[in-house]
C-alpha positions as a Python dict, from the first residue, in 0.01 Angstrom:
ca = {
    (1, 'L'): (0, 0, 0),
    (2, 'D'): (-345, 53, 121),
    (3, 'K'): (-473, -119, 431),
    (4, 'S'): (-748, -307, 280),
    (5, 'A'): (-667, -697, 202),
    (6, 'Q'): (-805, -634, -153),
    (7, 'S'): (-596, -335, -221),
    (8, 'R'): (-274, -515, -84),
    (9, 'Q'): (-352, -828, -298),
    (10, 'R'): (-387, -589, -606),
    (11, 'G'): (-95, -401, -514),
    (12, 'I'): (-278, -64, -507),
    (13, 'T'): (-104, 221, -343),
    (14, 'L'): (-235, 579, -196),
    (15, 'D'): (74, 774, -318),
    (16, 'L'): (59, 1080, -525),
    (17, 'G'): (233, 1075, -828),
    (18, 'F'): (347, 1391, -1007),
    (19, 'S'): (587, 1542, -1284),
    (20, 'A'): (663, 1887, -1363),
    (21, 'F'): (797, 2086, -1661),
    (22, 'L'): (848, 2444, -1782),
    (23, 'M'): (641, 2600, -2099),
    (24, 'A'): (838, 2878, -2226),
    (25, 'P'): (731, 3133, -2392),
    (26, 'V'): (422, 3199, -2208),
    (27, 'P'): (131, 3140, -2449),
    (28, 'D'): (-1, 3519, -2584),
    (29, 'R'): (-361, 3414, -2427),
    (30, 'I'): (-192, 3398, -2060),
    (31, 'A'): (56, 3653, -2113),
    (32, 'N'): (-186, 3934, -2222),
    (33, 'D'): (-422, 3849, -1915),
    (34, 'P'): (-405, 4134, -1675),
    (35, 'R'): (-368, 3898, -1384),
    (36, 'Y'): (-40, 3783, -1515),
    (37, 'S'): (86, 4082, -1699),
    (38, 'E'): (184, 4442, -1620),
    (39, 'E'): (170, 4767, -1839),
    (40, 'V'): (497, 4848, -1985),
    (41, 'P'): (596, 5203, -1893),
    (42, 'P'): (621, 5450, -2194),
    (43, 'G'): (969, 5423, -2339),
    (44, 'D'): (1045, 5109, -2168),
    (45, 'D'): (955, 4854, -2441),
    (46, 'D'): (1153, 4657, -2649),
    (47, 'T'): (1041, 4819, -2974),
    (48, 'T'): (1138, 5158, -3134),
    (49, 'N'): (928, 5368, -3341),
    (50, 'E'): (1151, 5532, -3587),
    (51, 'D'): (1031, 5852, -3745),
    (52, 'D'): (969, 5810, -4110),
    (53, 'G'): (1087, 6163, -4197),
    (54, 'E'): (732, 6276, -4299),
    (55, 'N'): (558, 6562, -4131),
    (56, 'N'): (222, 6376, -4089),
    (57, 'K'): (-30, 6591, -3969),
    (58, 'Q'): (-311, 6365, -3924),
    (59, 'P'): (-458, 6312, -3551),
    (60, 'Q'): (-292, 6012, -3389),
    (61, 'E'): (-504, 5757, -3250),
    (62, 'Q'): (-428, 5678, -2877),
    (63, 'A'): (-264, 5340, -2877),
    (64, 'M'): (-338, 5069, -2622),
    (65, 'P'): (-104, 5037, -2352),
    (66, 'K'): (142, 4757, -2427),
    (67, 'R'): (177, 4467, -2165),
    (68, 'R'): (441, 4209, -2096),
    (69, 'C'): (416, 3899, -1897),
    (70, 'K'): (522, 3897, -1538),
    (71, 'Y'): (697, 3560, -1609),
    (72, 'D'): (943, 3389, -1833),
    (73, 'A'): (776, 3062, -1822),
    (74, 'L'): (488, 2875, -1663),
    (75, 'Q'): (545, 2576, -1451),
    (76, 'I'): (291, 2286, -1523),
    (77, 'T'): (268, 2019, -1268),
    (78, 'L'): (64, 1713, -1350),
    (79, 'V'): (-57, 1543, -1043),
    (80, 'D'): (-222, 1190, -1047),
    (81, 'C'): (-412, 1201, -738),
    (82, 'P'): (-600, 822, -666),
    (83, 'G'): (-949, 942, -574),
    (84, 'H'): (-932, 773, -230),
    (85, 'A'): (-1153, 911, 52),
    (86, 'S'): (-830, 934, 299),
    (87, 'L'): (-655, 1167, 47),
    (88, 'I'): (-945, 1424, 27),
    (89, 'R'): (-745, 1621, 279),
    (90, 'T'): (-445, 1637, 56),
    (91, 'I'): (-653, 1745, -245),
    (92, 'I'): (-792, 2019, -60),
    (93, 'G'): (-470, 2147, 63),
    (94, 'G'): (-308, 2141, -274),
    (95, 'A'): (-620, 2291, -459),
    (96, 'Q'): (-515, 2622, -294),
    (97, 'I'): (-215, 2664, -485),
    (98, 'I'): (-383, 2546, -805),
    (99, 'D'): (-436, 2772, -1104),
    (100, 'M'): (-599, 2531, -1328),
    (101, 'V'): (-753, 2188, -1314),
    (102, 'L'): (-781, 1912, -1584),
    (103, 'L'): (-998, 1649, -1443),
    (104, 'V'): (-953, 1312, -1618),
    (105, 'I'): (-1241, 1050, -1576),
    (106, 'D'): (-1206, 707, -1632),
    (107, 'A'): (-1463, 615, -1945),
    (108, 'T'): (-1514, 267, -1822),
    (109, 'K'): (-1619, 382, -1482),
    (110, 'G'): (-1756, 693, -1541),
    (111, 'I'): (-1808, 955, -1257),
    (112, 'Q'): (-1760, 828, -909),
    (113, 'T'): (-1802, 981, -558),
    (114, 'Q'): (-1456, 1115, -562),
    (115, 'T'): (-1495, 1252, -902),
    (116, 'A'): (-1796, 1461, -776),
    (117, 'E'): (-1587, 1573, -468),
    (118, 'C'): (-1286, 1702, -694),
    (119, 'I'): (-1538, 1886, -934),
    (120, 'V'): (-1663, 2078, -591),
    (121, 'I'): (-1319, 2143, -475),
    (122, 'A'): (-1208, 2296, -795),
    (123, 'E'): (-1534, 2507, -839),
    (124, 'M'): (-1454, 2654, -490),
    (125, 'T'): (-1094, 2723, -558),
    (126, 'C'): (-1194, 2901, -883),
    (127, 'R'): (-1387, 3176, -707),
}
């Protein structure tokens, strides 16, 4: 529990909560992104182009290189991080390994100081 009497009385903890799961297959939008995919070497794809038996003499268009995702699945980790000043170091440390942020704001409280800090941290790690 937090050290302040009010927080102890309300049963407030400073613990981080998290849950993780795998998403497979990787969505096309991510799988085709050059950061997460690689070009498939010619002849190394899973599809075969069979000759239809016709001698087609039209010039062939150059096909875009095929890509495949480097990953079989995405690990999604949901972290519930209380916006407490003593946890800002933890947030900064964890932000270095995060690829995406979904920031949820309490509609009844609106943007708080911690919210703005988290937005700044997210912007810094995305650059």
